[in-house]
Short mmCIF file of C-alpha atoms and ligand atoms in Angstrom, two decimals:
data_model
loop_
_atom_site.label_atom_id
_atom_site.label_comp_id
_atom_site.label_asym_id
_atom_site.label_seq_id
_atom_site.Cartn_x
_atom_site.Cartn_y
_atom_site.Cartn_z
CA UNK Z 28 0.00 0.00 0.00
CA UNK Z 29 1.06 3.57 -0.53
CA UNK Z 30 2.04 5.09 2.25
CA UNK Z 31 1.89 8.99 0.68
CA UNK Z 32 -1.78 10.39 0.78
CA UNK Z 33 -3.63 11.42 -1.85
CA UNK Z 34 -5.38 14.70 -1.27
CA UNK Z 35 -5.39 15.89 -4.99
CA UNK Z 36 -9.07 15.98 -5.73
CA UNK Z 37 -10.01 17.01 -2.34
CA UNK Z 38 -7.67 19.89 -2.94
CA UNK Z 39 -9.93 20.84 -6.41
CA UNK Z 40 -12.93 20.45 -4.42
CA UNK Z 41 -15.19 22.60 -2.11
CA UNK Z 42 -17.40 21.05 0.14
CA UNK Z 43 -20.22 23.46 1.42
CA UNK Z 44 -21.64 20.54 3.10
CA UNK Z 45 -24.10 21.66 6.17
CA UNK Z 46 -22.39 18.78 8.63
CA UNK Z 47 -20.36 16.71 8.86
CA UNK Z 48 -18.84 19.17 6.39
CA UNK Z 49 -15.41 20.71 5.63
CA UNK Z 50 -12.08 20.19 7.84
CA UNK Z 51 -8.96 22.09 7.49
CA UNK Z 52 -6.53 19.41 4.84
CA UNK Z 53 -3.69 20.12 7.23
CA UNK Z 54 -6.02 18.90 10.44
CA UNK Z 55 -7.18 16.08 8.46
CA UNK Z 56 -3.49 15.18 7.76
CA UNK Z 57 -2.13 14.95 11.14
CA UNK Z 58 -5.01 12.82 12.17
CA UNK Z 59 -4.11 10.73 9.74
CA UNK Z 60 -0.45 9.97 11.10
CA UNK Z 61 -2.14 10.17 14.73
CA UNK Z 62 -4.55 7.20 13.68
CA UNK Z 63 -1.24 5.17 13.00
CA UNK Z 64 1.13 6.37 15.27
CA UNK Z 65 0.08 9.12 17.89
CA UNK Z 66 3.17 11.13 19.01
CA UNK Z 67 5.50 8.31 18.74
CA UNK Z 68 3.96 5.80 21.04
CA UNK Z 69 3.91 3.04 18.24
CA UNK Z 70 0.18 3.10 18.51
CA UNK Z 71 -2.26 4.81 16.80
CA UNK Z 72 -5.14 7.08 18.82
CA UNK Z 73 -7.89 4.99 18.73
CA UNK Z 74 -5.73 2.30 19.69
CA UNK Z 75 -4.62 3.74 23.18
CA UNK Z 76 -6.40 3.75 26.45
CA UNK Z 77 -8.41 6.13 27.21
CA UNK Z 78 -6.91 6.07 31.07
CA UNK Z 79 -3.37 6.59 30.03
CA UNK Z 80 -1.23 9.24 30.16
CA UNK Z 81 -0.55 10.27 27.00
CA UNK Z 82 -5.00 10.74 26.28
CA UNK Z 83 -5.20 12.96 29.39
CA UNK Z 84 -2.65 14.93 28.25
CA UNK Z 85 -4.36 15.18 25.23
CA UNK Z 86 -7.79 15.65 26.94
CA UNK Z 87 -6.04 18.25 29.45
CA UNK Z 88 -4.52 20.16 26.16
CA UNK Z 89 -8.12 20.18 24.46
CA UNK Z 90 -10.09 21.58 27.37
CA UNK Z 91 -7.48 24.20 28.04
CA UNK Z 92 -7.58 25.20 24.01
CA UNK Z 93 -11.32 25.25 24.34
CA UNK Z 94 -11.41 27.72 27.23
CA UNK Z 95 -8.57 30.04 25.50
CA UNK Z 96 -10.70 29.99 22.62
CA UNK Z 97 -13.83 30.77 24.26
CA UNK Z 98 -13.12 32.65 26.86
CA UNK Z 99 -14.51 30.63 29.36
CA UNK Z 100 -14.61 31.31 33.33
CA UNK Z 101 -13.65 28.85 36.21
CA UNK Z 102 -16.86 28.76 37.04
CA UNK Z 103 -17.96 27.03 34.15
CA UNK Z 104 -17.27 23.12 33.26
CA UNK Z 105 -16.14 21.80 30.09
CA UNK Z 106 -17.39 18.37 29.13
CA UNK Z 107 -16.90 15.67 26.17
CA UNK Z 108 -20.00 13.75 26.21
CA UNK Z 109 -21.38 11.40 23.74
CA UNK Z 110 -24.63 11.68 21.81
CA UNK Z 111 -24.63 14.26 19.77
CA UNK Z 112 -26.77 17.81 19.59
CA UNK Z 113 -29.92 15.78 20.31
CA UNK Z 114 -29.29 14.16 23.19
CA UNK Z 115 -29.13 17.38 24.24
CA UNK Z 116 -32.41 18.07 24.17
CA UNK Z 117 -32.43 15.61 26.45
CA UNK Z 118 -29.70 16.34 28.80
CA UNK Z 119 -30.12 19.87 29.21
CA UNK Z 120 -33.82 19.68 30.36
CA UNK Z 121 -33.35 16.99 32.39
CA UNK Z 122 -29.79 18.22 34.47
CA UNK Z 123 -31.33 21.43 35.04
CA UNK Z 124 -34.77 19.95 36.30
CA UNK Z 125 -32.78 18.05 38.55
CA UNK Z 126 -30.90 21.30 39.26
CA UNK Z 127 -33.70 22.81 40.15
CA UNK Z 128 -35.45 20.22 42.51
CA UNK Z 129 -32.57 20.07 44.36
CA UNK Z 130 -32.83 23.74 44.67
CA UNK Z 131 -36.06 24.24 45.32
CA UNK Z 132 -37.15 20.98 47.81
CA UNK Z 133 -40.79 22.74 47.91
CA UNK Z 134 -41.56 23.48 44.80
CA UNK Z 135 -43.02 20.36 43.54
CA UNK Z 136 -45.52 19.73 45.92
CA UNK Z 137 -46.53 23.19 46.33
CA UNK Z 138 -47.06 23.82 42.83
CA UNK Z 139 -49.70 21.02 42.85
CA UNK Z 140 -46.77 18.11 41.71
CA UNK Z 141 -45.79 20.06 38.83
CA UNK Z 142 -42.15 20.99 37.88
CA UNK Z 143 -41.04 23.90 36.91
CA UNK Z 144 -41.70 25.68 33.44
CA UNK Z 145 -38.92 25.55 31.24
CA UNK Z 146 -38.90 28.38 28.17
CA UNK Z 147 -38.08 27.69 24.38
CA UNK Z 148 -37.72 30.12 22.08
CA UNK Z 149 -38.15 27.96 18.63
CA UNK Z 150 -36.96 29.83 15.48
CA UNK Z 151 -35.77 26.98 13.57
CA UNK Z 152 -36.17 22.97 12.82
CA UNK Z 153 -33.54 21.95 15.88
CA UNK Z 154 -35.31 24.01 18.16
CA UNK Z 155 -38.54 22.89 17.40
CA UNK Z 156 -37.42 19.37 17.95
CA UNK Z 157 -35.61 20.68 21.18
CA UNK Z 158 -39.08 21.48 22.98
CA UNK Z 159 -40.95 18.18 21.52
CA UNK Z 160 -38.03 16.19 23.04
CA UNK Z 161 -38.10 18.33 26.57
CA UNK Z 162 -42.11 17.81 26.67
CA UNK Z 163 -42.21 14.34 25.77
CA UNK Z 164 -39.55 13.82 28.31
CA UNK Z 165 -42.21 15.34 30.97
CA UNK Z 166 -40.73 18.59 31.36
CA UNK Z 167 -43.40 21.43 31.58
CA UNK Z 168 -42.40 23.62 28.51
CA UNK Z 169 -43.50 26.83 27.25
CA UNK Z 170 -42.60 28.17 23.87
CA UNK Z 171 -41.74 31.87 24.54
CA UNK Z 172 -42.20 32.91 20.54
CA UNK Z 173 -42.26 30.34 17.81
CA UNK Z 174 -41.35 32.28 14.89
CA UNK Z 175 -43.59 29.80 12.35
CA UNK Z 176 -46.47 31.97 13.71
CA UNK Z 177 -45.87 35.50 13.95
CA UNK Z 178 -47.03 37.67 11.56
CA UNK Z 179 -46.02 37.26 7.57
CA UNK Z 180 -44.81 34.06 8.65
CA UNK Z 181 -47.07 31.32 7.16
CA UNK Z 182 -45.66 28.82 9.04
CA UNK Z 183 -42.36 29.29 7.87
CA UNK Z 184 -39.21 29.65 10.32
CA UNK Z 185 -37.48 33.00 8.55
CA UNK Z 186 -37.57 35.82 11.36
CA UNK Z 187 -36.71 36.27 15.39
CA UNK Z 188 -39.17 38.41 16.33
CA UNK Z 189 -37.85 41.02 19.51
CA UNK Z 190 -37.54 39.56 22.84
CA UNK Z 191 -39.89 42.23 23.74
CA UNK Z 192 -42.95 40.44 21.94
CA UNK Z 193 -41.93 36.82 24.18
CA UNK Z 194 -43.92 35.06 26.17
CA UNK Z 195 -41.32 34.56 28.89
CA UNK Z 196 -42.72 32.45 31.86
CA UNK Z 197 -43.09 34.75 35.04
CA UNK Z 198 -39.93 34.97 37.38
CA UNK Z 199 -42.17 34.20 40.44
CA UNK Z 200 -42.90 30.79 38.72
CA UNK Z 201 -38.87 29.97 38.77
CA UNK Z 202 -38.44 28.31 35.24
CA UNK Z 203 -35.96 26.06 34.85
CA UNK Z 204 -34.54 27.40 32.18
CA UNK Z 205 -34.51 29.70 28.80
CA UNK Z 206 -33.70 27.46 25.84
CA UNK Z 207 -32.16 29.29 22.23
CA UNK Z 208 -30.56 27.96 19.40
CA UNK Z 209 -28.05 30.69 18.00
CA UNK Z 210 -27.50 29.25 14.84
CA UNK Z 211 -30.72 26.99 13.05
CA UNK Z 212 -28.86 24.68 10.44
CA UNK Z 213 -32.02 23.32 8.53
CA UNK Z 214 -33.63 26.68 8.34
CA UNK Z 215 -30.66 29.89 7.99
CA UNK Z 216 -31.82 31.50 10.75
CA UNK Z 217 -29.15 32.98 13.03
CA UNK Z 218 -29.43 35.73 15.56
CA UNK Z 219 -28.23 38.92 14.55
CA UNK Z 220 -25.31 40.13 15.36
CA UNK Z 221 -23.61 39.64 18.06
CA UNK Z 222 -25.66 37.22 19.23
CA UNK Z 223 -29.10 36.08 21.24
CA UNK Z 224 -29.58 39.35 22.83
CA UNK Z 225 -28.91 38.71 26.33
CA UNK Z 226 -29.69 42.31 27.53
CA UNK Z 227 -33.05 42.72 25.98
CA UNK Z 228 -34.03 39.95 28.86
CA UNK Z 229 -36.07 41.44 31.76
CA UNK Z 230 -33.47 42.10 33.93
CA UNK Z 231 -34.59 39.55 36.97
CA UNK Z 232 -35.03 37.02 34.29
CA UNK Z 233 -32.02 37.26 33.01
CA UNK Z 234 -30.62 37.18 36.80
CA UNK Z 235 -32.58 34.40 37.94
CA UNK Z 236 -33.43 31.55 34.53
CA UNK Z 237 -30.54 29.40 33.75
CA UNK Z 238 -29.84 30.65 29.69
CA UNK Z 239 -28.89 27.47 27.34
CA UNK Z 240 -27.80 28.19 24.11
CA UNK Z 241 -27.20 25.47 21.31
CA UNK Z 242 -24.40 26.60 19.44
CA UNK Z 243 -23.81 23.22 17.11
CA UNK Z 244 -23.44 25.05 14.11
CA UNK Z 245 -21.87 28.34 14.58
CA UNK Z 246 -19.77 28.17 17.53
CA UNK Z 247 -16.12 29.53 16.95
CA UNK Z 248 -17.29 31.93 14.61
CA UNK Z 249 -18.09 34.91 16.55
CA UNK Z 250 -17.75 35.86 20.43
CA UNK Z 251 -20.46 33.96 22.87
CA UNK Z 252 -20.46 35.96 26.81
CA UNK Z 253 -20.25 32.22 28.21
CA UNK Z 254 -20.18 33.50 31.56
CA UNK Z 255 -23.61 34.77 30.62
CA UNK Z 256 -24.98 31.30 30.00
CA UNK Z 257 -26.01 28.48 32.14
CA UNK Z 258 -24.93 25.61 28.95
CA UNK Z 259 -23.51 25.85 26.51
CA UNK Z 260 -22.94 23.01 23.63
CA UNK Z 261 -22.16 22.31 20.18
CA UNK Z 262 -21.74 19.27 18.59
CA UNK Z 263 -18.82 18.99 16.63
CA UNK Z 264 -19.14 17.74 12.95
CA UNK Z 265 -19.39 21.59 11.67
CA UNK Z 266 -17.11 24.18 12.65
CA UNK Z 267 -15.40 21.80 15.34
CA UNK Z 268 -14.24 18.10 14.03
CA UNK Z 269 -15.95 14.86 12.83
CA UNK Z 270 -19.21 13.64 14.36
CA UNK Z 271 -19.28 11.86 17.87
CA UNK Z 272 -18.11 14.53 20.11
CA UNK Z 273 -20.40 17.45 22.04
CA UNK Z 274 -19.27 19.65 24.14
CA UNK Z 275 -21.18 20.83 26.66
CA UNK Z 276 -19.86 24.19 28.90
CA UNK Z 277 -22.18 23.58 32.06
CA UNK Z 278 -21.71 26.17 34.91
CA UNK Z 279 -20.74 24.14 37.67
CA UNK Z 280 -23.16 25.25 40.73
CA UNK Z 281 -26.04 23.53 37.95
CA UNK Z 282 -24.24 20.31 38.61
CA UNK Z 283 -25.95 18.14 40.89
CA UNK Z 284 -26.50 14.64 41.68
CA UNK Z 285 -29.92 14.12 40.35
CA UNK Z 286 -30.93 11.25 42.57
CA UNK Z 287 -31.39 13.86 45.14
CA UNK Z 288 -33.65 15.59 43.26
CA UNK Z 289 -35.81 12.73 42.92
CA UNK Z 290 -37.97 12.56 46.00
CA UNK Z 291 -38.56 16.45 45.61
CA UNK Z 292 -40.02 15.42 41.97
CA UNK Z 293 -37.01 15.88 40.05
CA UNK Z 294 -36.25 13.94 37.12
CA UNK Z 295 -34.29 10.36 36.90
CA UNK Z 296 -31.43 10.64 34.17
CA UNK Z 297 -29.64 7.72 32.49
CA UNK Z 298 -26.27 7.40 34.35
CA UNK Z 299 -24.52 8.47 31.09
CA UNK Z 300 -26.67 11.68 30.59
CA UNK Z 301 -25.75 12.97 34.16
CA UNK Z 302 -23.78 15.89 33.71
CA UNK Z 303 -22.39 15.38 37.03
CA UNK Z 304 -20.93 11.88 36.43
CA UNK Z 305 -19.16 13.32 33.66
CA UNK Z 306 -17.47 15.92 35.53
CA UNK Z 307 -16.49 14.09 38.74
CA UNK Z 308 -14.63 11.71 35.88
CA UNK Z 309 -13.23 14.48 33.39
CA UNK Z 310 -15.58 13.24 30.41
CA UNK Z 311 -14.08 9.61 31.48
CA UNK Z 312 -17.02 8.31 32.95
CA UNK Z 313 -16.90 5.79 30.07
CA UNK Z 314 -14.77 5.00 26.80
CA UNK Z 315 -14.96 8.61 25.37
CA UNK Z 316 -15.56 9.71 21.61
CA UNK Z 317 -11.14 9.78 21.19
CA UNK Z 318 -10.98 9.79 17.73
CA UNK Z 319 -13.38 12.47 17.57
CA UNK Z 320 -12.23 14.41 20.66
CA UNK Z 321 -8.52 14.53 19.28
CA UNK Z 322 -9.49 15.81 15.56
CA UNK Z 323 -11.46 18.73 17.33
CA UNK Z 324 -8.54 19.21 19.60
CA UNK Z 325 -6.38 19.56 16.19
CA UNK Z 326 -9.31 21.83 15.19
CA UNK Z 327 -8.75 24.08 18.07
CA UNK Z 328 -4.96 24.30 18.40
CA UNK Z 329 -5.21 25.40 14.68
CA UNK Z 330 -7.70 27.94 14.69
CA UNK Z 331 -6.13 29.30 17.69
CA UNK Z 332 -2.27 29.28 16.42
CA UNK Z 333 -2.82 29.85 13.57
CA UNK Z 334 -6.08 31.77 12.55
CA UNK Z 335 -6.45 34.37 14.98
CA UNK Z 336 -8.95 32.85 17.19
CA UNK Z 337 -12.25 33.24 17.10
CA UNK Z 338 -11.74 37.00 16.33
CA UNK Z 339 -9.86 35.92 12.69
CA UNK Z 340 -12.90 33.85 12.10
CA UNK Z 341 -15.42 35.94 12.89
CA UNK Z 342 -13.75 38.41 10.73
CA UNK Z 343 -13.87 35.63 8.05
CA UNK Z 344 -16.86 34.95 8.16
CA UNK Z 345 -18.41 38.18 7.94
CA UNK Z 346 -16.61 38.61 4.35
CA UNK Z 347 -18.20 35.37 3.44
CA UNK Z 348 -21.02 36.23 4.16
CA UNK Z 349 -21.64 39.59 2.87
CA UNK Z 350 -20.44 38.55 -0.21
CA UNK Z 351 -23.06 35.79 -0.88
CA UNK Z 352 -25.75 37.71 0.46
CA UNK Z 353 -24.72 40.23 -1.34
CA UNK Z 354 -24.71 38.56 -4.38
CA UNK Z 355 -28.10 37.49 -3.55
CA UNK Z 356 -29.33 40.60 -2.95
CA UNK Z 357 -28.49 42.14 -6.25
CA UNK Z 358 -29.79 38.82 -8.17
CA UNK Z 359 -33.03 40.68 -9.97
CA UNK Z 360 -35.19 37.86 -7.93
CA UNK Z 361 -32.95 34.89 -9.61
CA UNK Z 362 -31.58 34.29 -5.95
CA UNK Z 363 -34.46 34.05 -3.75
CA UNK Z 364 -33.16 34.57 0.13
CA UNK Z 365 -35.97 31.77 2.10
CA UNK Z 366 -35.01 33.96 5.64
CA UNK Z 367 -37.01 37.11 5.03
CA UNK Z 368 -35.37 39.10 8.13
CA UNK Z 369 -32.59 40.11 7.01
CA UNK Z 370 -30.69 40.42 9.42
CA UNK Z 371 -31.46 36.99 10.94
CA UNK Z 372 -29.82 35.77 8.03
CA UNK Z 373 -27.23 32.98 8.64
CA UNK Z 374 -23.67 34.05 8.31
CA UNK Z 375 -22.93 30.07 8.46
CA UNK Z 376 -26.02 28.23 6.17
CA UNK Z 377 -27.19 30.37 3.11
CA UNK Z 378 -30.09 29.38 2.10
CA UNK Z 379 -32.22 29.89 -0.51
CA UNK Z 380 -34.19 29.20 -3.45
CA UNK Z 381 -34.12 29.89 -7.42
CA UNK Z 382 -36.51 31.32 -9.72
CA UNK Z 383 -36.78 33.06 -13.27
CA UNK Z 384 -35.88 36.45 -13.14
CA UNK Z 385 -39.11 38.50 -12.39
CA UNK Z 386 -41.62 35.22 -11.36
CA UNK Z 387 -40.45 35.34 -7.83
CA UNK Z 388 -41.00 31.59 -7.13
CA UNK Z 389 -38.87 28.68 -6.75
CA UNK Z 390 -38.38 26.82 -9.99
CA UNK Z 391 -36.97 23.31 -8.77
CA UNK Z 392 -35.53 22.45 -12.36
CA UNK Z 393 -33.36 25.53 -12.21
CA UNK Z 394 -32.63 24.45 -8.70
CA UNK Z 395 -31.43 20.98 -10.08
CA UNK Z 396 -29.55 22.61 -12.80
CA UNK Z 397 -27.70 24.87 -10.12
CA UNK Z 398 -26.59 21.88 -8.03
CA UNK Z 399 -25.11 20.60 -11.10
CA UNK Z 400 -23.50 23.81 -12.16
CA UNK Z 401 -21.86 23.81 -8.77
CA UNK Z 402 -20.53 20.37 -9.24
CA UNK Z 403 -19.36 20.77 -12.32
CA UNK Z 404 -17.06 23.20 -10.76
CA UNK Z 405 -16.07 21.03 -8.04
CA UNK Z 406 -18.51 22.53 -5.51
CA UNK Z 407 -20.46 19.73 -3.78
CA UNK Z 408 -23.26 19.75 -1.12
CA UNK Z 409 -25.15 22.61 -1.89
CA UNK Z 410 -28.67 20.59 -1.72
CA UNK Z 411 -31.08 22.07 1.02
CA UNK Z 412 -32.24 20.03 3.40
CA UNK Z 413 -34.72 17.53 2.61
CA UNK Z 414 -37.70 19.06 4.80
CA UNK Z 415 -37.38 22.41 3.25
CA UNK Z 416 -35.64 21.91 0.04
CA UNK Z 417 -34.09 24.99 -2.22
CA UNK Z 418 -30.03 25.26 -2.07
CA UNK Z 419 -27.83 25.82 1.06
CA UNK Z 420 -24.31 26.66 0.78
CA UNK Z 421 -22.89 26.40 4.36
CA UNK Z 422 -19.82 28.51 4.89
CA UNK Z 423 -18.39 27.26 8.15
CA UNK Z 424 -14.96 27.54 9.48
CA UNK Z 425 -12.84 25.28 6.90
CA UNK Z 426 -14.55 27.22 4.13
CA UNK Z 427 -11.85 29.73 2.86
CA UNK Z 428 -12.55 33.27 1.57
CA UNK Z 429 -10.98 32.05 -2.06
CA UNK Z 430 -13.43 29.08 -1.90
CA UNK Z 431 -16.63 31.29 -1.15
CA UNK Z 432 -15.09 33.87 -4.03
CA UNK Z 433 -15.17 31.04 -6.38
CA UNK Z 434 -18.96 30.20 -5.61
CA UNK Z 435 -19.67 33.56 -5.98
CA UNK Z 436 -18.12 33.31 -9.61
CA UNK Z 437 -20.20 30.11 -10.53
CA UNK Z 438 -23.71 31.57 -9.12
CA UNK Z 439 -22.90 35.29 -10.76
CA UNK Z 440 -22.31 32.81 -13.97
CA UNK Z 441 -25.62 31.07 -13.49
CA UNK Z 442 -27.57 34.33 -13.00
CA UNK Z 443 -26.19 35.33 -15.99
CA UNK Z 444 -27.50 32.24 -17.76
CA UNK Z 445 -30.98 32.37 -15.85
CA UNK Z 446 -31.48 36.17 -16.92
CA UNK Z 447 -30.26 35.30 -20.72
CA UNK Z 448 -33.15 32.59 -21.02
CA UNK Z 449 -30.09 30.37 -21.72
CA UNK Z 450 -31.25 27.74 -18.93
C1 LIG D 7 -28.15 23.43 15.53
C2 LIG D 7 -28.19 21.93 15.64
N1 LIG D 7 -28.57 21.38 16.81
C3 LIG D 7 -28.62 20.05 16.96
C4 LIG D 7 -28.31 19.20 15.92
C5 LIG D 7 -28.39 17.73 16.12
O1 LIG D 7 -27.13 17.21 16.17
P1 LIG D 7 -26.82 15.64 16.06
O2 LIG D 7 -27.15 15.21 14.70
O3 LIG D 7 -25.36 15.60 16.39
O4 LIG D 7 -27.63 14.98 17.11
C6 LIG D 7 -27.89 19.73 14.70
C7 LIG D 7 -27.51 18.84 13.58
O5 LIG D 7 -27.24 19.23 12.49
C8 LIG D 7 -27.84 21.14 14.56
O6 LIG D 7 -27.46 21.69 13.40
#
């Protein structure tokens, strides 16, 4: 076998996959030699123990990158758990019920054996599924705004509608919790910048309700206040590494032993969702995710050494941005944006749909004939997601500036066409 590695076509290629999706060719490449032989051991990563030495350096190395990176306080955990974005759903409802009825030993019973309410604010698919998974689970939810049914919204996820027009649960009722995606994959739909806006929050509210913030798909791309937040996670296959890894930031005083919860009405958790199992054991509770911890660690070290931290990123992905949306926005109607607030528009998933100049509606041939434009020029995964269809060109992390420059190129050509009646 050859022991030199071929990365020719993936060098010709852009992948604007919406995750797992793009990773940097020089991360990619040192995995590969860790996978054989990890830092001269003679064994490859996944091959190790997860108890020795040389993984809790590696471990120890990762957290520490992840806290540079993001800023994040001492009074905040930082977990590898297992599961991926949707367990948790699960796992943030559930730790911070038990949170709370260790908390509050009264509030059960005098609230007629009902637990506390716990908030959503659903602008997107993963949210959505977020509060189905919370209620089904038994928690008491309340969605705050669901953005499908505001006004001009015909059921479609497209706008974040002011925190001031919320239906926040009162502070006297003690919710368990405020629930936000910053970033909805499926849909585009990102809060505007600089993020979910923490200060528009009554200010009690924002003192007393644990804030949880799923930040799978655009975390590392612009400042989060962590300290602000009661959890924060992300699962990596976007901006981070390959799938099987989530981290979860979890401010420590939320950490509690949930069987003491129980008899005060709080939830029972599978052992391996327990936040607090993971801490006392450093993520090692169990056999961890390594492979998939030590590519995001690669991940990390890389955007922090050498890409100017989340700041160079950010500032990257700003000029990607504008320059699709831009491009958008001058189409004549041939680029149809799908998120009609504008500036809710993701700076990480474009979407949006195609249509004959001056018919302003989707025309799913020209769609198809887009997708294969783009491949044609080596751009793959540009499909939108199955429930909502259209195109979506995700520029995470690993997308370059020349890469998004050279979509640009291919959709101005395919305007072109559309507008000359050529397709
Ligand atoms: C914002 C967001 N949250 C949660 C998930 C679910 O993640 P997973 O597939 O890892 O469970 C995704 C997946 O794409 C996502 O984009």
């Amino acid at each position: 076998m050859s022991k030199t590695l071929d990365t020719s076509k993936r060098e010709q290629t852009i992948n604007l996959g919406a995750g797992p999706s793009s990773l940097p060719t020089s991360v990619l490449l040192e995995a590969a030699q860790g996978i054989l032989d990890y830092d001269g051991t003679g064994m490859g990563l996944v091959e190790l123990s997860h108890r020795s030495k040389t993984f809790q350096k590696l471990m120890d190395k990762t957290e520490a990158d992840v806290r540079a990176l993001l800023n994040v306080p001492d009074t905040h955990a930082v977990l590898f758990l297992q599961g991926g974005g949707t367990e948790q759903f699960s796992a943030t409802a559930l730790n911070l019920l038990a949170a709370h009825a260790v908390k509050n030993p009264d509030y059960f019973k005098s609230n007629g054996n009902k637990g506390p309410p716990c908030d959503y604010a659903v602008t997107g698919s993963w949210t959505a599924k977020a509060v189905k998974e919370a209620a089904r689970l038994g928690a008491t939810t309340n969605v705050a705004i669901d953005s499908r049914k505001v006004d001009g919204a015909n059921g479609k996820f497209g706008s974040i509608p002011p925190v001031s027009e919320w239906k926040l649960s009162p502070v006297e009722s003690k919710p368990a919790m405020l629930y936000y995606c910053d970033n909805e994959t499926v849909d585009g739909v990102e809060f505007p910048n600089p993020g979910f806006p923490i200060n528009d929050l009554p200010e009690d509210y924002r003192k007393e309700v644990p804030l949880v913030a799923d930040c799978s798909s655009n975390i590392l791309s612009r400042p989060i206040d962590v300290a602000a937040h009661a959890i924060v996670f992300f699962g990596a296959q976007k901006n981070v590494g390959p799938s099987g890894t989530t981290v979860a930031i979890v401010r420590k005083d939320l950490i509690v032993d949930p069987d003491q919860g129980v008899p005060n009405g709080g939830p029972r958790i599978p052992t391996t969702l327990v936040y607090k199992n993971m801490l006392d054991n450093g993520s090692l509770y169990n056999t961890p995710p390594m492979f998939a911890i030590y590519a995001s660690g690669l991940v990390f070290a890389d955007l922090l050494q050498n890409k100017g931290g989340v700041a160079g990123a950010t500032e990257r992905s700003e000029k990607k941005a504008s320059l699709i949306y831009g491009l958008i926005d001058n189409s004549d109607g041939v680029y149809l944006p799908t998120v009609r607030q504008a500036s809710a528009r993701s700076r990480m998933n474009v979407t949006f749909r195609i249509s004959r100049a001056g018919e302003n509606k989707p025309d799913e041939a020209l769609e198809e004939a887009f997708v294969k434009r783009c491949a044609e020029s080596n751009i793959v995964q540009v499909k939108g997601h199955r429930s909502v269809g259209g195109i979506r060109t995700s520029l995470y992390n690993a997308v370059t500036v020349e890469e998004t420059q050279k979509l640009a190129e291919v959709m101005t050509s395919f305007m072109e066409d559309v507008k000359a009646g050529k397709l």
